[in-house]
């Protein structure tokens, strides 16, 4: 892996507009993981996605595709960022990438955010990724946990890593600090 793209999740609009909170691409474990990957010689991009509180797939795709994505690229998604990566990989069957990590994967099954989660999961995408690792916290919401288990079942060659005490993998939401060595280890392994 020569480069990595980390796609943040979906904050509430109130949190996003609150100056007391960092923007999603600067929050939680993302900068810490990015710094560790840089130390390991991996170029890292953590792009701010447009209007992250109401994700629109096509506008996120425009930002994401500004980066070179190939077999040397690792992809990391947090929450809605995981869903974005799954959809992008499912719709771009000609692209192969390096390791993929999905952290607390989110699915908008109710369609609250338009067609963001409207796609057919490519169940053969594991043939186009270096590996796929799904991180689930045993104290995240049941909806997130169920989706993580469903993905692991639908993509049986993926690796499900269950941790306890990480909540939705947000600093202050059970994670006491932004360090996430388990993710870095999986990406560099």
PDB file of C-alpha atoms in Angstrom:
ATOM      1  CA  UNK A   1       0.000   0.000   0.000  1.00  0.00           C
ATOM      2  CA  UNK A   2       1.531   3.252  -1.167  1.00  0.00           C
ATOM      3  CA  UNK A   3      -1.407   5.542  -0.496  1.00  0.00           C
ATOM      4  CA  UNK A   4      -4.609   5.515   1.539  1.00  0.00           C
ATOM      5  CA  UNK A   5      -7.886   7.402   1.427  1.00  0.00           C
ATOM      6  CA  UNK A   6      -9.864   7.715   4.647  1.00  0.00           C
ATOM      7  CA  UNK A   7     -13.536   8.637   4.218  1.00  0.00           C
ATOM      8  CA  UNK A   8     -15.219  10.101   7.298  1.00  0.00           C
ATOM      9  CA  UNK A   9     -18.768   9.473   8.437  1.00  0.00           C
ATOM     10  CA  UNK A  10     -21.930  11.522   8.675  1.00  0.00           C
ATOM     11  CA  UNK A  11     -22.218  13.935  11.602  1.00  0.00           C
ATOM     12  CA  UNK A  12     -25.450  15.601  12.574  1.00  0.00           C
ATOM     13  CA  UNK A  13     -25.942  19.035  11.065  1.00  0.00           C
ATOM     14  CA  UNK A  14     -25.851  20.550  14.561  1.00  0.00           C
ATOM     15  CA  UNK A  15     -22.497  18.933  15.338  1.00  0.00           C
ATOM     16  CA  UNK A  16     -21.078  19.894  11.942  1.00  0.00           C
ATOM     17  CA  UNK A  17     -22.033  23.554  12.413  1.00  0.00           C
ATOM     18  CA  UNK A  18     -20.859  23.731  16.035  1.00  0.00           C
ATOM     19  CA  UNK A  19     -17.443  25.463  16.168  1.00  0.00           C
ATOM     20  CA  UNK A  20     -16.630  23.595  19.378  1.00  0.00           C
ATOM     21  CA  UNK A  21     -16.350  20.323  17.438  1.00  0.00           C
ATOM     22  CA  UNK A  22     -13.788  19.433  14.791  1.00  0.00           C
ATOM     23  CA  UNK A  23     -14.993  18.813  11.266  1.00  0.00           C
ATOM     24  CA  UNK A  24     -15.511  15.112  10.530  1.00  0.00           C
ATOM     25  CA  UNK A  25     -12.300  14.724   8.487  1.00  0.00           C
ATOM     26  CA  UNK A  26     -10.349  16.153  11.453  1.00  0.00           C
ATOM     27  CA  UNK A  27     -12.162  14.218  14.181  1.00  0.00           C
ATOM     28  CA  UNK A  28     -11.897  11.026  16.159  1.00  0.00           C
ATOM     29  CA  UNK A  29      -9.171   8.571  15.131  1.00  0.00           C
ATOM     30  CA  UNK A  30      -8.813   9.733  11.521  1.00  0.00           C
ATOM     31  CA  UNK A  31      -5.855  12.138  12.021  1.00  0.00           C
ATOM     32  CA  UNK A  32      -4.106   9.700  14.391  1.00  0.00           C
ATOM     33  CA  UNK A  33      -4.414   6.815  11.912  1.00  0.00           C
ATOM     34  CA  UNK A  34      -3.345   9.107   9.089  1.00  0.00           C
ATOM     35  CA  UNK A  35      -0.225  10.151  11.004  1.00  0.00           C
ATOM     36  CA  UNK A  36       0.731   6.534  11.758  1.00  0.00           C
ATOM     37  CA  UNK A  37       0.337   5.580   8.091  1.00  0.00           C
ATOM     38  CA  UNK A  38       2.465   8.574   7.048  1.00  0.00           C
ATOM     39  CA  UNK A  39       5.156   7.418   9.490  1.00  0.00           C
ATOM     40  CA  UNK A  40       5.055   4.031   7.735  1.00  0.00           C
ATOM     41  CA  UNK A  41       5.646   5.713   4.357  1.00  0.00           C
ATOM     42  CA  UNK A  42       2.039   5.692   3.126  1.00  0.00           C
ATOM     43  CA  UNK A  43       0.653   8.868   1.527  1.00  0.00           C
ATOM     44  CA  UNK A  44      -2.669   9.660   3.208  1.00  0.00           C
ATOM     45  CA  UNK A  45      -5.681  11.690   2.106  1.00  0.00           C
ATOM     46  CA  UNK A  46      -8.594  12.460   4.419  1.00  0.00           C
ATOM     47  CA  UNK A  47     -10.838  14.600   2.232  1.00  0.00           C
ATOM     48  CA  UNK A  48     -13.675  16.680   3.669  1.00  0.00           C
ATOM     49  CA  UNK A  49     -16.827  15.433   1.985  1.00  0.00           C
ATOM     50  CA  UNK A  50     -19.465  17.981   0.934  1.00  0.00           C
ATOM     51  CA  UNK A  51     -22.429  18.514   3.259  1.00  0.00           C
ATOM     52  CA  UNK A  52     -21.514  15.439   5.300  1.00  0.00           C
ATOM     53  CA  UNK A  53     -24.607  15.768   7.482  1.00  0.00           C
ATOM     54  CA  UNK A  54     -26.727  14.933   4.408  1.00  0.00           C
ATOM     55  CA  UNK A  55     -24.531  12.709   2.230  1.00  0.00           C
ATOM     56  CA  UNK A  56     -25.200  12.661  -1.493  1.00  0.00           C
ATOM     57  CA  UNK A  57     -23.378   9.839  -3.225  1.00  0.00           C
ATOM     58  CA  UNK A  58     -22.661  11.689  -6.484  1.00  0.00           C
ATOM     59  CA  UNK A  59     -21.093  14.709  -4.746  1.00  0.00           C
ATOM     60  CA  UNK A  60     -18.973  12.498  -2.481  1.00  0.00           C
ATOM     61  CA  UNK A  61     -17.935  10.513  -5.555  1.00  0.00           C
ATOM     62  CA  UNK A  62     -16.665  13.680  -7.285  1.00  0.00           C
ATOM     63  CA  UNK A  63     -14.356  14.412  -4.351  1.00  0.00           C
ATOM     64  CA  UNK A  64     -13.255  10.781  -3.924  1.00  0.00           C
ATOM     65  CA  UNK A  65     -12.379  10.278  -7.590  1.00  0.00           C
ATOM     66  CA  UNK A  66     -10.002  13.250  -7.528  1.00  0.00           C
ATOM     67  CA  UNK A  67      -7.482  10.842  -5.964  1.00  0.00           C
ATOM     68  CA  UNK A  68      -5.580   8.157  -7.808  1.00  0.00           C
ATOM     69  CA  UNK A  69      -7.149   4.824  -6.872  1.00  0.00           C
ATOM     70  CA  UNK A  70      -5.438   1.576  -7.822  1.00  0.00           C
ATOM     71  CA  UNK A  71      -4.012  -1.649  -6.382  1.00  0.00           C
ATOM     72  CA  UNK A  72      -1.604   0.385  -4.240  1.00  0.00           C
ATOM     73  CA  UNK A  73      -4.464   2.297  -2.597  1.00  0.00           C
ATOM     74  CA  UNK A  74      -5.908   1.368   0.776  1.00  0.00           C
ATOM     75  CA  UNK A  75      -9.437   2.515   1.564  1.00  0.00           C
ATOM     76  CA  UNK A  76     -10.834   3.201   5.023  1.00  0.00           C
ATOM     77  CA  UNK A  77     -14.398   4.222   5.748  1.00  0.00           C
ATOM     78  CA  UNK A  78     -16.036   5.223   9.009  1.00  0.00           C
ATOM     79  CA  UNK A  79     -19.805   4.784   9.331  1.00  0.00           C
ATOM     80  CA  UNK A  80     -21.369   6.387   6.225  1.00  0.00           C
ATOM     81  CA  UNK A  81     -17.870   6.504   4.729  1.00  0.00           C
ATOM     82  CA  UNK A  82     -17.902   2.700   4.765  1.00  0.00           C
ATOM     83  CA  UNK A  83     -21.187   2.639   2.878  1.00  0.00           C
ATOM     84  CA  UNK A  84     -19.786   5.075   0.344  1.00  0.00           C
ATOM     85  CA  UNK A  85     -16.734   2.865  -0.247  1.00  0.00           C
ATOM     86  CA  UNK A  86     -18.847  -0.281  -0.626  1.00  0.00           C
ATOM     87  CA  UNK A  87     -21.108   1.414  -3.149  1.00  0.00           C
ATOM     88  CA  UNK A  88     -18.173   2.894  -5.066  1.00  0.00           C
ATOM     89  CA  UNK A  89     -16.427  -0.474  -5.269  1.00  0.00           C
ATOM     90  CA  UNK A  90     -19.690  -2.177  -6.253  1.00  0.00           C
ATOM     91  CA  UNK A  91     -20.258   0.309  -9.084  1.00  0.00           C
ATOM     92  CA  UNK A  92     -16.629   0.326 -10.289  1.00  0.00           C
ATOM     93  CA  UNK A  93     -16.043  -3.354 -10.979  1.00  0.00           C
ATOM     94  CA  UNK A  94     -13.025  -2.554 -13.169  1.00  0.00           C
ATOM     95  CA  UNK A  95     -11.059  -1.144 -10.209  1.00  0.00           C
ATOM     96  CA  UNK A  96      -8.848  -3.206  -7.899  1.00  0.00           C
ATOM     97  CA  UNK A  97      -7.509  -1.730  -4.671  1.00  0.00           C
ATOM     98  CA  UNK A  98      -5.326  -2.659  -1.722  1.00  0.00           C
ATOM     99  CA  UNK A  99      -6.694  -3.282   1.766  1.00  0.00           C
ATOM    100  CA  UNK A 100     -10.166  -2.023   2.657  1.00  0.00           C
ATOM    101  CA  UNK A 101     -11.269  -1.356   6.228  1.00  0.00           C
ATOM    102  CA  UNK A 102     -14.854  -0.597   7.174  1.00  0.00           C
ATOM    103  CA  UNK A 103     -15.229   0.876  10.653  1.00  0.00           C
ATOM    104  CA  UNK A 104     -18.742   0.784  12.164  1.00  0.00           C
ATOM    105  CA  UNK A 105     -20.349   0.444   8.722  1.00  0.00           C
ATOM    106  CA  UNK A 106     -23.616   2.337   8.336  1.00  0.00           C
ATOM    107  CA  UNK A 107     -26.479   1.687   5.944  1.00  0.00           C
ATOM    108  CA  UNK A 108     -29.325   4.113   5.334  1.00  0.00           C
ATOM    109  CA  UNK A 109     -31.915   1.386   4.881  1.00  0.00           C
ATOM    110  CA  UNK A 110     -34.787   3.807   5.510  1.00  0.00           C
ATOM    111  CA  UNK A 111     -33.682   6.027   2.618  1.00  0.00           C
ATOM    112  CA  UNK A 112     -33.442   9.135   4.791  1.00  0.00           C
ATOM    113  CA  UNK A 113     -30.536  10.339   2.643  1.00  0.00           C
ATOM    114  CA  UNK A 114     -32.005   9.703  -0.778  1.00  0.00           C
ATOM    115  CA  UNK A 115     -30.237   7.038  -2.795  1.00  0.00           C
ATOM    116  CA  UNK A 116     -26.995   7.071  -0.764  1.00  0.00           C
ATOM    117  CA  UNK A 117     -27.418   3.398   0.192  1.00  0.00           C
ATOM    118  CA  UNK A 118     -29.310   2.346  -2.953  1.00  0.00           C
ATOM    119  CA  UNK A 119     -27.090  -0.082  -4.827  1.00  0.00           C
ATOM    120  CA  UNK A 120     -26.484  -3.777  -5.277  1.00  0.00           C
ATOM    121  CA  UNK A 121     -23.528  -4.953  -3.229  1.00  0.00           C
ATOM    122  CA  UNK A 122     -20.979  -6.647  -5.500  1.00  0.00           C
ATOM    123  CA  UNK A 123     -20.494  -9.899  -3.631  1.00  0.00           C
ATOM    124  CA  UNK A 124     -17.427 -10.612  -5.776  1.00  0.00           C
ATOM    125  CA  UNK A 125     -15.626  -7.425  -4.782  1.00  0.00           C
ATOM    126  CA  UNK A 126     -13.319  -9.398  -2.494  1.00  0.00           C
ATOM    127  CA  UNK A 127     -11.563 -10.600  -5.640  1.00  0.00           C
ATOM    128  CA  UNK A 128     -10.607  -6.966  -6.307  1.00  0.00           C
ATOM    129  CA  UNK A 129      -9.370  -5.908  -2.876  1.00  0.00           C
ATOM    130  CA  UNK A 130      -6.196  -6.842  -1.035  1.00  0.00           C
ATOM    131  CA  UNK A 131      -8.383  -7.769   1.945  1.00  0.00           C
ATOM    132  CA  UNK A 132     -11.549  -6.532   3.581  1.00  0.00           C
ATOM    133  CA  UNK A 133     -11.690  -5.962   7.322  1.00  0.00           C
ATOM    134  CA  UNK A 134     -14.861  -4.936   9.161  1.00  0.00           C
ATOM    135  CA  UNK A 135     -14.513  -3.368  12.600  1.00  0.00           C
ATOM    136  CA  UNK A 136     -17.508  -3.705  14.905  1.00  0.00           C
ATOM    137  CA  UNK A 137     -17.821  -2.539  18.488  1.00  0.00           C
ATOM    138  CA  UNK A 138     -19.980  -4.645  20.765  1.00  0.00           C
ATOM    139  CA  UNK A 139     -21.421  -1.488  22.310  1.00  0.00           C
ATOM    140  CA  UNK A 140     -22.320   0.300  19.073  1.00  0.00           C
ATOM    141  CA  UNK A 141     -25.999   0.621  18.142  1.00  0.00           C
ATOM    142  CA  UNK A 142     -27.779  -2.597  17.231  1.00  0.00           C
ATOM    143  CA  UNK A 143     -28.456  -1.320  13.702  1.00  0.00           C
ATOM    144  CA  UNK A 144     -24.730  -0.799  13.068  1.00  0.00           C
ATOM    145  CA  UNK A 145     -23.843  -4.169  14.588  1.00  0.00           C
ATOM    146  CA  UNK A 146     -26.474  -5.989  12.538  1.00  0.00           C
ATOM    147  CA  UNK A 147     -25.182  -4.367   9.354  1.00  0.00           C
ATOM    148  CA  UNK A 148     -21.599  -5.361  10.196  1.00  0.00           C
ATOM    149  CA  UNK A 149     -22.728  -8.964  10.727  1.00  0.00           C
ATOM    150  CA  UNK A 150     -24.754  -8.896   7.506  1.00  0.00           C
ATOM    151  CA  UNK A 151     -21.766  -7.635   5.524  1.00  0.00           C
ATOM    152  CA  UNK A 152     -19.534 -10.314   7.036  1.00  0.00           C
ATOM    153  CA  UNK A 153     -22.084 -12.970   6.025  1.00  0.00           C
ATOM    154  CA  UNK A 154     -22.552 -11.570   2.493  1.00  0.00           C
ATOM    155  CA  UNK A 155     -18.782 -11.207   2.014  1.00  0.00           C
ATOM    156  CA  UNK A 156     -17.577 -14.418   3.671  1.00  0.00           C
ATOM    157  CA  UNK A 157     -13.882 -13.935   2.870  1.00  0.00           C
ATOM    158  CA  UNK A 158     -13.909 -10.674   4.820  1.00  0.00           C
ATOM    159  CA  UNK A 159     -12.547 -10.494   8.346  1.00  0.00           C
ATOM    160  CA  UNK A 160     -14.837  -9.282  11.134  1.00  0.00           C
ATOM    161  CA  UNK A 161     -12.969  -7.820  14.082  1.00  0.00           C
ATOM    162  CA  UNK A 162     -15.068  -7.264  17.174  1.00  0.00           C
ATOM    163  CA  UNK A 163     -13.898  -4.881  19.852  1.00  0.00           C
ATOM    164  CA  UNK A 164     -15.602  -3.861  23.058  1.00  0.00           C
ATOM    165  CA  UNK A 165     -15.854  -0.371  24.475  1.00  0.00           C
ATOM    166  CA  UNK A 166     -15.381   1.569  21.221  1.00  0.00           C
ATOM    167  CA  UNK A 167     -19.019   2.637  20.764  1.00  0.00           C
ATOM    168  CA  UNK A 168     -19.414   4.109  17.285  1.00  0.00           C
ATOM    169  CA  UNK A 169     -15.624   4.605  17.114  1.00  0.00           C
ATOM    170  CA  UNK A 170     -15.931   8.280  18.036  1.00  0.00           C
ATOM    171  CA  UNK A 171     -13.701   9.966  20.584  1.00  0.00           C
ATOM    172  CA  UNK A 172     -15.857  10.876  23.543  1.00  0.00           C
ATOM    173  CA  UNK A 173     -18.511   8.335  22.498  1.00  0.00           C
ATOM    174  CA  UNK A 174     -16.751   5.494  24.346  1.00  0.00           C
ATOM    175  CA  UNK A 175     -13.322   5.896  22.748  1.00  0.00           C
ATOM    176  CA  UNK A 176     -11.358   7.715  25.412  1.00  0.00           C
ATOM    177  CA  UNK A 177      -8.637   8.801  22.984  1.00  0.00           C
ATOM    178  CA  UNK A 178      -8.089   8.874  19.211  1.00  0.00           C
ATOM    179  CA  UNK A 179      -5.590   6.015  19.109  1.00  0.00           C
ATOM    180  CA  UNK A 180      -6.714   3.091  16.959  1.00  0.00           C
ATOM    181  CA  UNK A 181      -3.679   0.801  16.568  1.00  0.00           C
ATOM    182  CA  UNK A 182      -5.857  -2.192  15.640  1.00  0.00           C
ATOM    183  CA  UNK A 183      -6.818  -0.451  12.406  1.00  0.00           C
ATOM    184  CA  UNK A 184      -3.266   0.614  11.577  1.00  0.00           C
ATOM    185  CA  UNK A 185      -2.000  -2.923  12.192  1.00  0.00           C
ATOM    186  CA  UNK A 186      -4.600  -4.411   9.837  1.00  0.00           C
ATOM    187  CA  UNK A 187      -3.848  -1.917   7.084  1.00  0.00           C
ATOM    188  CA  UNK A 188      -0.091  -2.487   7.260  1.00  0.00           C
ATOM    189  CA  UNK A 189      -0.206  -6.260   7.760  1.00  0.00           C
TER     190      UNK A 189
END
